[in-house]
């Protein structure tokens, strides 16, 4: 199956075709850096990092841009509350954001421009839009006139009157029409400002992204991404001002990820109980658990977060940790350093069952980057490998088993998982632990054979209390140590 991508603009899945053969330009809206990162800020970066990983795996050369909005009303207000400058606040919060990206293995961002670095580009676009009749200056501000663009509303699929009726529109006596939006704002005393043909001021929110994407990716690029909440007004305004300025299509594919909720409630600063800072989560959970949570459903669906859900995912990682420990016991190799193909190939020397799950994994990713389906296949692969390893020893023929582990590494790399394993494995990685578990499993099996079920159940229950899970199957009993929260 060739890659297909759902396009918000057409509301359909479309075959993926790039502007330039073999190359992909991708722009994803980044944060307004006025407060520390919470888990909601990581949804887009993790999803689009995985999108880039898969496109690279398919052989594309990808240039990925994530902007930083470092001048904005929210920054001004927060800096005043904190008794600091907008620049200092932006630098502090940006550093925290970058630390969180690194922790979650978001490695694919090629450019991270700041809005304040592109003031000249922003002014030039404003001048061009005024010259073309799409914008006007008024009282030191510059506004885009939504009545001048026939295509306004095509991304959110509503006509301009509906958009204006449903939008939170900033009132201003300087506007010609209520739905006109600011491209440039005259600065108030004490606010950051730059000289412009319309007097001292600063850019509007939407124009920043147009300036940075056009500068780094060109007039027409391939993918524009962001959260579903950005479709209107941000992306609608960004699209119309960009295409009005250049006269050519802006982005070929508009991809919007579902929003994060906490136990059914939208994560919002107006509801403080929903906010969970990334620093707190990273101190409590493995980073792979957080990344896996954000990839565990299709990117266009809402992601529901809660301690129960994240705890379940963290415990499920024990299945992988057991596989990594067993692989080292049998081969002497570390899963972390195992080399795997970085480009897609149709065939694999892995056992048939592993190869089939690999095929389904790639099929899911080809279907609009369905990471939820891909994650399910990854779990199936590790279960197959754990069953295989139970019947092997260091002297066995390990070629098929090792080829299966290479597939696990290949597909884990696409999802950005298991790049850095815990220093102390949760699977119990010393020989004594393994021998003791074998003894207990054999004893339990003998008790069951002798129909002493109460004692056999007590062994299982006591082990469960210690965080050890037993799994009975046709090939025997397997065990794993669940990660502690």
Short mmCIF file of C-alpha atoms in Angstrom, two decimals, residues 84-465:
data_model
loop_
_atom_site.label_atom_id
_atom_site.label_comp_id
_atom_site.label_asym_id
_atom_site.label_seq_id
_atom_site.Cartn_x
_atom_site.Cartn_y
_atom_site.Cartn_z
CA UNK A 84 10.85 39.93 34.29
CA UNK A 85 11.28 40.85 30.64
CA UNK A 86 9.56 39.16 27.72
CA UNK A 87 12.95 38.08 26.35
CA UNK A 88 14.09 36.52 29.63
CA UNK A 89 10.80 34.69 30.10
CA UNK A 90 10.88 33.39 26.53
CA UNK A 91 14.43 32.09 26.94
CA UNK A 92 13.61 30.30 30.20
CA UNK A 93 10.48 28.63 28.85
CA UNK A 94 12.12 27.72 25.54
CA UNK A 95 14.95 25.98 27.42
CA UNK A 96 12.39 23.94 29.37
CA UNK A 97 10.60 23.03 26.12
CA UNK A 98 13.84 21.86 24.52
CA UNK A 99 14.68 19.74 27.56
CA UNK A 100 11.31 18.02 27.30
CA UNK A 101 11.77 17.34 23.58
CA UNK A 102 15.16 15.78 24.25
CA UNK A 103 13.77 13.61 27.04
CA UNK A 104 11.03 12.28 24.74
CA UNK A 105 13.52 11.51 21.96
CA UNK A 106 12.11 14.14 19.61
CA UNK A 107 15.21 14.41 17.45
CA UNK A 108 13.98 15.32 13.98
CA UNK A 109 13.44 19.09 14.14
CA UNK A 110 15.73 20.75 11.61
CA UNK A 111 14.86 24.41 12.19
CA UNK A 112 13.38 26.13 15.23
CA UNK A 113 13.05 29.80 14.27
CA UNK A 114 11.95 32.49 16.70
CA UNK A 115 9.34 35.04 15.64
CA UNK A 116 11.57 37.92 16.78
CA UNK A 117 14.26 36.77 14.33
CA UNK A 118 11.94 37.38 11.36
CA UNK A 119 10.55 40.88 11.95
CA UNK A 120 11.91 42.10 8.61
CA UNK A 121 10.22 39.22 6.75
CA UNK A 122 6.95 39.93 8.56
CA UNK A 123 7.03 43.61 7.65
CA UNK A 124 7.75 42.73 4.00
CA UNK A 125 4.71 40.42 3.83
CA UNK A 126 2.51 43.11 5.38
CA UNK A 127 3.69 45.61 2.79
CA UNK A 128 3.01 43.11 0.00
CA UNK A 129 -0.50 42.38 1.24
CA UNK A 130 -1.31 46.09 1.47
CA UNK A 131 0.03 46.65 -2.03
CA UNK A 132 -2.12 43.79 -3.40
CA UNK A 133 -5.24 45.18 -1.70
CA UNK A 134 -5.68 42.38 0.85
CA UNK A 135 -4.64 44.39 3.91
CA UNK A 136 -4.85 47.94 5.21
CA UNK A 137 -3.13 50.10 7.81
CA UNK A 138 -5.23 51.72 10.50
CA UNK A 139 -4.05 53.66 13.54
CA UNK A 140 -0.65 52.01 13.66
CA UNK A 141 -2.14 48.53 13.17
CA UNK A 142 -2.31 46.49 9.98
CA UNK A 143 -5.32 44.23 9.33
CA UNK A 144 -6.14 41.56 6.77
CA UNK A 145 -9.46 42.31 5.05
CA UNK A 146 -11.32 38.97 5.00
CA UNK A 147 -13.83 40.27 2.46
CA UNK A 148 -11.09 40.56 -0.18
CA UNK A 149 -10.27 36.82 -0.24
CA UNK A 150 -12.89 34.60 -1.86
CA UNK A 151 -11.21 31.46 -0.48
CA UNK A 152 -11.45 32.50 3.17
CA UNK A 153 -12.97 29.62 5.13
CA UNK A 154 -11.87 26.79 2.83
CA UNK A 155 -9.74 25.06 5.47
CA UNK A 156 -12.39 24.98 8.20
CA UNK A 157 -15.13 24.45 5.58
CA UNK A 158 -17.35 27.29 6.71
CA UNK A 159 -18.24 30.51 4.98
CA UNK A 160 -16.80 33.78 6.35
CA UNK A 161 -20.06 34.82 8.01
CA UNK A 162 -20.19 31.58 10.00
CA UNK A 163 -16.55 32.00 10.97
CA UNK A 164 -17.09 35.52 12.19
CA UNK A 165 -20.20 34.55 14.13
CA UNK A 166 -18.46 31.69 15.93
CA UNK A 167 -15.05 33.26 16.49
CA UNK A 168 -13.72 35.09 19.50
CA UNK A 169 -13.03 38.28 17.58
CA UNK A 170 -10.96 41.07 19.12
CA UNK A 171 -13.13 44.20 19.02
CA UNK A 172 -11.51 47.26 17.49
CA UNK A 173 -12.82 50.50 16.05
CA UNK A 174 -9.84 50.42 13.70
CA UNK A 175 -11.19 47.47 11.69
CA UNK A 176 -13.25 47.72 8.54
CA UNK A 177 -14.97 44.39 9.27
CA UNK A 178 -15.43 42.54 12.58
CA UNK A 179 -13.67 39.42 11.25
CA UNK A 180 -10.55 41.22 10.00
CA UNK A 181 -7.47 40.02 11.87
CA UNK A 182 -4.30 41.79 12.92
CA UNK A 183 -1.09 41.40 10.93
CA UNK A 184 0.72 44.11 12.89
CA UNK A 185 -0.11 45.68 16.25
CA UNK A 186 0.90 49.11 17.46
CA UNK A 187 2.82 48.72 20.71
CA UNK A 188 1.64 50.14 23.97
CA UNK A 189 4.09 51.84 26.38
CA UNK A 190 6.43 49.31 27.96
CA UNK A 191 5.75 46.58 25.39
CA UNK A 192 8.36 45.14 23.03
CA UNK A 193 8.36 47.02 19.73
CA UNK A 194 10.10 47.27 16.38
CA UNK A 195 10.13 50.13 13.91
CA UNK A 196 7.86 49.73 10.91
CA UNK A 197 6.28 51.87 8.18
CA UNK A 198 3.20 52.11 10.45
CA UNK A 199 5.06 53.13 13.59
CA UNK A 200 6.50 51.11 16.51
CA UNK A 201 4.77 47.78 16.85
CA UNK A 202 4.98 44.01 16.90
CA UNK A 203 3.65 41.20 14.70
CA UNK A 204 0.26 39.57 14.99
CA UNK A 205 0.21 35.87 15.84
CA UNK A 206 -0.80 34.42 12.47
CA UNK A 207 1.65 36.36 10.29
CA UNK A 208 4.62 35.00 12.24
CA UNK A 209 4.08 31.46 10.97
CA UNK A 210 3.59 32.59 7.38
CA UNK A 211 6.86 34.51 7.46
CA UNK A 212 8.89 31.68 8.98
CA UNK A 213 7.46 28.89 6.82
CA UNK A 214 7.84 30.87 3.57
CA UNK A 215 11.39 31.80 4.51
CA UNK A 216 12.55 28.28 5.36
CA UNK A 217 10.38 26.04 3.15
CA UNK A 218 9.37 28.24 0.23
CA UNK A 219 6.03 29.43 -1.15
CA UNK A 220 4.59 25.93 -1.56
CA UNK A 221 5.58 23.07 0.71
CA UNK A 222 4.17 19.66 1.58
CA UNK A 223 2.83 19.32 5.14
CA UNK A 224 1.50 21.86 7.60
CA UNK A 225 0.68 20.39 10.98
CA UNK A 226 -0.68 21.33 14.37
CA UNK A 227 -3.40 20.64 16.89
CA UNK A 228 -7.05 20.43 15.92
CA UNK A 229 -7.71 23.61 17.90
CA UNK A 230 -5.56 25.57 15.42
CA UNK A 231 -7.74 24.95 12.36
CA UNK A 232 -9.56 28.19 13.09
CA UNK A 233 -8.59 30.92 13.42
CA UNK A 234 -4.83 30.36 13.27
CA UNK A 235 -4.41 28.04 10.30
CA UNK A 236 -7.34 29.52 8.38
CA UNK A 237 -5.79 32.97 8.69
CA UNK A 238 -2.30 31.71 8.00
CA UNK A 239 -3.46 30.00 4.80
CA UNK A 240 -5.40 32.94 3.41
CA UNK A 241 -2.72 35.54 4.08
CA UNK A 242 0.04 33.32 2.65
CA UNK A 243 -1.81 32.45 -0.56
CA UNK A 244 -2.98 36.05 -1.00
CA UNK A 245 0.64 37.17 -0.72
CA UNK A 246 2.27 34.55 -2.97
CA UNK A 247 -0.55 33.68 -5.38
CA UNK A 248 0.26 29.95 -5.15
CA UNK A 249 -0.96 27.08 -2.91
CA UNK A 250 0.53 27.26 0.58
CA UNK A 251 0.68 23.68 1.93
CA UNK A 252 -0.37 20.55 0.05
CA UNK A 253 -1.49 18.59 3.13
CA UNK A 254 -2.93 19.98 6.36
CA UNK A 255 -2.56 17.48 9.19
CA UNK A 256 -4.24 18.09 12.56
CA UNK A 257 -3.73 15.94 15.62
CA UNK A 258 -6.45 15.29 18.18
CA UNK A 259 -6.25 17.08 21.50
CA UNK A 260 -5.22 15.65 24.84
CA UNK A 261 -7.77 15.22 27.60
CA UNK A 262 -7.32 14.16 31.20
CA UNK A 263 -9.91 11.61 32.23
CA UNK A 264 -12.36 13.13 29.76
CA UNK A 265 -11.64 16.80 30.54
CA UNK A 266 -9.87 19.09 28.10
CA UNK A 267 -6.44 20.11 29.33
CA UNK A 268 -6.64 23.83 29.89
CA UNK A 269 -5.07 26.47 32.09
CA UNK A 270 -8.60 27.50 33.03
CA UNK A 271 -8.94 24.05 34.64
CA UNK A 272 -5.75 23.74 36.74
CA UNK A 273 -6.53 20.17 37.82
CA UNK A 274 -5.94 19.01 34.25
CA UNK A 275 -2.45 20.47 33.95
CA UNK A 276 0.46 18.08 34.47
CA UNK A 277 3.92 19.56 33.95
CA UNK A 278 6.31 17.47 31.90
CA UNK A 279 8.99 17.83 34.56
CA UNK A 280 6.74 16.04 37.07
CA UNK A 281 5.87 13.24 34.62
CA UNK A 282 9.48 12.70 33.61
CA UNK A 283 10.45 12.32 37.26
CA UNK A 284 7.84 9.58 37.74
CA UNK A 285 7.64 7.63 34.50
CA UNK A 286 9.93 6.21 31.87
CA UNK A 287 10.05 8.48 28.84
CA UNK A 288 9.08 5.54 26.61
CA UNK A 289 5.82 5.22 28.55
CA UNK A 290 4.93 8.87 27.87
CA UNK A 291 5.86 8.62 24.20
CA UNK A 292 3.92 5.36 23.87
CA UNK A 293 0.85 7.00 25.41
CA UNK A 294 0.92 9.75 22.79
CA UNK A 295 1.27 7.21 19.96
CA UNK A 296 -1.18 4.62 21.24
CA UNK A 297 -4.13 5.87 19.17
CA UNK A 298 -4.52 7.34 15.70
CA UNK A 299 -3.10 10.86 15.71
CA UNK A 300 -6.40 12.44 14.62
CA UNK A 301 -8.26 11.05 17.63
CA UNK A 302 -8.32 12.60 21.11
CA UNK A 303 -5.79 11.14 23.53
CA UNK A 304 -7.09 10.62 27.04
CA UNK A 305 -4.46 10.87 29.73
CA UNK A 306 -4.76 9.83 33.34
CA UNK A 307 -2.52 8.19 35.95
CA UNK A 308 -4.36 4.90 35.49
CA UNK A 309 -3.84 4.87 31.73
CA UNK A 310 -0.20 5.94 31.92
CA UNK A 311 0.43 3.42 34.68
CA UNK A 312 -0.95 0.62 32.51
CA UNK A 313 1.30 1.64 29.64
CA UNK A 314 4.33 1.87 31.92
CA UNK A 315 3.69 -1.65 33.21
CA UNK A 316 3.25 -2.99 29.69
CA UNK A 317 6.83 -1.98 28.92
CA UNK A 318 7.93 -4.89 31.10
CA UNK A 319 7.15 -7.18 28.16
CA UNK A 320 9.78 -5.38 26.10
CA UNK A 321 12.29 -5.14 28.91
CA UNK A 322 12.08 -8.89 29.41
CA UNK A 323 12.76 -9.37 25.68
CA UNK A 324 15.80 -7.09 25.80
CA UNK A 325 17.29 -8.89 28.80
CA UNK A 326 16.66 -12.31 27.28
CA UNK A 327 18.24 -11.18 23.99
CA UNK A 328 21.42 -10.19 25.83
CA UNK A 329 21.47 -13.47 27.74
CA UNK A 330 21.22 -15.49 24.53
CA UNK A 331 23.42 -13.44 22.18
CA UNK A 332 25.61 -11.25 24.36
CA UNK A 333 24.38 -8.23 22.37
CA UNK A 334 22.58 -5.13 23.63
CA UNK A 335 19.28 -4.18 22.00
CA UNK A 336 20.33 -0.53 22.19
CA UNK A 337 23.33 -1.09 19.90
CA UNK A 338 21.64 -3.58 17.58
CA UNK A 339 21.82 -2.36 13.97
CA UNK A 340 18.58 -2.35 11.98
CA UNK A 341 17.61 -1.18 8.48
CA UNK A 342 17.06 2.57 8.26
CA UNK A 343 15.21 2.37 4.94
CA UNK A 344 12.16 0.36 3.96
CA UNK A 345 12.63 -2.99 2.28
CA UNK A 346 9.92 -5.39 1.17
CA UNK A 347 11.44 -8.61 2.50
CA UNK A 348 12.89 -9.63 5.85
CA UNK A 349 14.72 -12.78 6.97
CA UNK A 350 12.69 -12.82 10.19
CA UNK A 351 10.40 -15.78 11.04
CA UNK A 352 7.09 -15.81 9.18
CA UNK A 353 4.95 -14.76 12.13
CA UNK A 354 7.20 -11.77 12.87
CA UNK A 355 7.29 -10.87 9.16
CA UNK A 356 3.49 -10.86 9.01
CA UNK A 357 3.20 -8.49 11.97
CA UNK A 358 5.87 -6.29 10.38
CA UNK A 359 3.80 -6.15 7.20
CA UNK A 360 0.74 -5.10 9.20
CA UNK A 361 2.80 -2.47 11.07
CA UNK A 362 3.90 -0.87 7.79
CA UNK A 363 0.38 -1.14 6.39
CA UNK A 364 -0.91 0.79 9.40
CA UNK A 365 1.71 3.51 8.96
CA UNK A 366 0.92 3.75 5.24
CA UNK A 367 -2.71 4.38 6.19
CA UNK A 368 -2.38 7.99 7.36
CA UNK A 369 0.36 7.28 9.91
CA UNK A 370 -1.83 5.06 12.08
CA UNK A 371 0.54 4.74 15.02
CA UNK A 372 -2.18 3.13 17.16
CA UNK A 373 -2.34 0.15 14.81
CA UNK A 374 1.45 0.08 14.50
CA UNK A 375 1.91 -0.01 18.29
CA UNK A 376 -0.45 -2.98 18.50
CA UNK A 377 1.66 -4.89 15.97
CA UNK A 378 4.84 -4.03 17.88
CA UNK A 379 3.38 -5.69 20.97
CA UNK A 380 2.47 -8.75 18.91
CA UNK A 381 6.05 -9.00 17.66
CA UNK A 382 7.58 -8.84 21.13
CA UNK A 383 5.17 -11.51 22.38
CA UNK A 384 6.24 -13.81 19.52
CA UNK A 385 9.90 -13.19 20.33
CA UNK A 386 9.40 -13.83 24.03
CA UNK A 387 7.75 -17.16 23.22
CA UNK A 388 10.64 -18.06 20.92
CA UNK A 389 13.27 -17.14 23.48
CA UNK A 390 11.70 -19.35 26.16
CA UNK A 391 12.77 -22.45 24.21
CA UNK A 392 16.27 -21.27 23.30
CA UNK A 393 19.66 -21.42 24.96
CA UNK A 394 22.99 -19.79 24.19
CA UNK A 395 23.97 -22.87 22.17
CA UNK A 396 20.81 -22.87 20.01
CA UNK A 397 20.49 -21.74 16.40
CA UNK A 398 19.61 -18.10 17.01
CA UNK A 399 19.52 -16.82 13.43
CA UNK A 400 15.73 -16.58 13.13
CA UNK A 401 15.31 -15.23 16.65
CA UNK A 402 17.99 -12.59 16.11
CA UNK A 403 16.43 -11.57 12.77
CA UNK A 404 13.14 -11.10 14.63
CA UNK A 405 14.84 -8.85 17.18
CA UNK A 406 16.29 -6.80 14.33
CA UNK A 407 12.72 -6.26 13.08
CA UNK A 408 11.70 -5.17 16.57
CA UNK A 409 14.54 -2.65 16.55
CA UNK A 410 13.69 -1.49 13.00
CA UNK A 411 10.07 -0.73 13.88
CA UNK A 412 10.85 0.67 17.34
CA UNK A 413 13.13 3.21 15.66
CA UNK A 414 10.23 4.40 13.51
CA UNK A 415 8.19 5.09 16.65
CA UNK A 416 11.17 6.60 18.46
CA UNK A 417 11.04 4.00 21.24
CA UNK A 418 13.75 2.27 23.27
CA UNK A 419 16.61 4.52 22.20
CA UNK A 420 17.74 4.72 25.81
CA UNK A 421 16.84 1.79 28.04
CA UNK A 422 16.58 2.14 31.83
CA UNK A 423 19.89 1.76 33.61
CA UNK A 424 18.35 -0.95 35.76
CA UNK A 425 16.05 -3.24 33.83
CA UNK A 426 12.59 -3.90 35.20
CA UNK A 427 12.77 -7.43 33.82
CA UNK A 428 15.23 -8.78 36.40
CA UNK A 429 18.52 -9.00 34.57
CA UNK A 430 20.78 -11.09 36.77
CA UNK A 431 21.23 -14.84 36.62
CA UNK A 432 20.14 -15.44 40.23
CA UNK A 433 16.77 -13.72 39.66
CA UNK A 434 16.20 -15.86 36.58
CA UNK A 435 17.11 -19.07 38.42
CA UNK A 436 14.83 -18.21 41.35
CA UNK A 437 11.93 -17.47 39.03
CA UNK A 438 12.47 -20.77 37.21
CA UNK A 439 12.41 -22.56 40.57
CA UNK A 440 9.14 -20.87 41.60
CA UNK A 441 7.50 -21.53 38.22
CA UNK A 442 8.51 -25.22 38.34
CA UNK A 443 7.22 -25.51 41.92
CA UNK A 444 3.92 -23.91 40.96
CA UNK A 445 3.56 -26.26 37.98
CA UNK A 446 4.17 -29.28 40.23
CA UNK A 447 1.57 -28.05 42.73
CA UNK A 448 -0.98 -27.63 39.95
CA UNK A 449 -0.21 -31.09 38.63
CA UNK A 450 -0.81 -32.46 42.15
CA UNK A 451 -4.06 -30.44 42.27
CA UNK A 452 -2.82 -28.29 45.15
CA UNK A 453 -4.41 -25.27 43.52
CA UNK A 454 -4.59 -23.11 46.63
CA UNK A 455 -0.82 -23.21 47.12
CA UNK A 456 -0.22 -22.67 43.39
CA UNK A 457 -2.50 -19.62 43.45
CA UNK A 458 -0.74 -18.31 46.55
CA UNK A 459 2.58 -18.33 44.68
CA UNK A 460 1.05 -16.36 41.82
CA UNK A 461 -0.67 -13.91 44.19
CA UNK A 462 2.47 -13.35 46.28
CA UNK A 463 4.49 -12.69 43.15
CA UNK A 464 1.82 -10.29 41.89
CA UNK A 465 2.13 -8.41 45.18
#
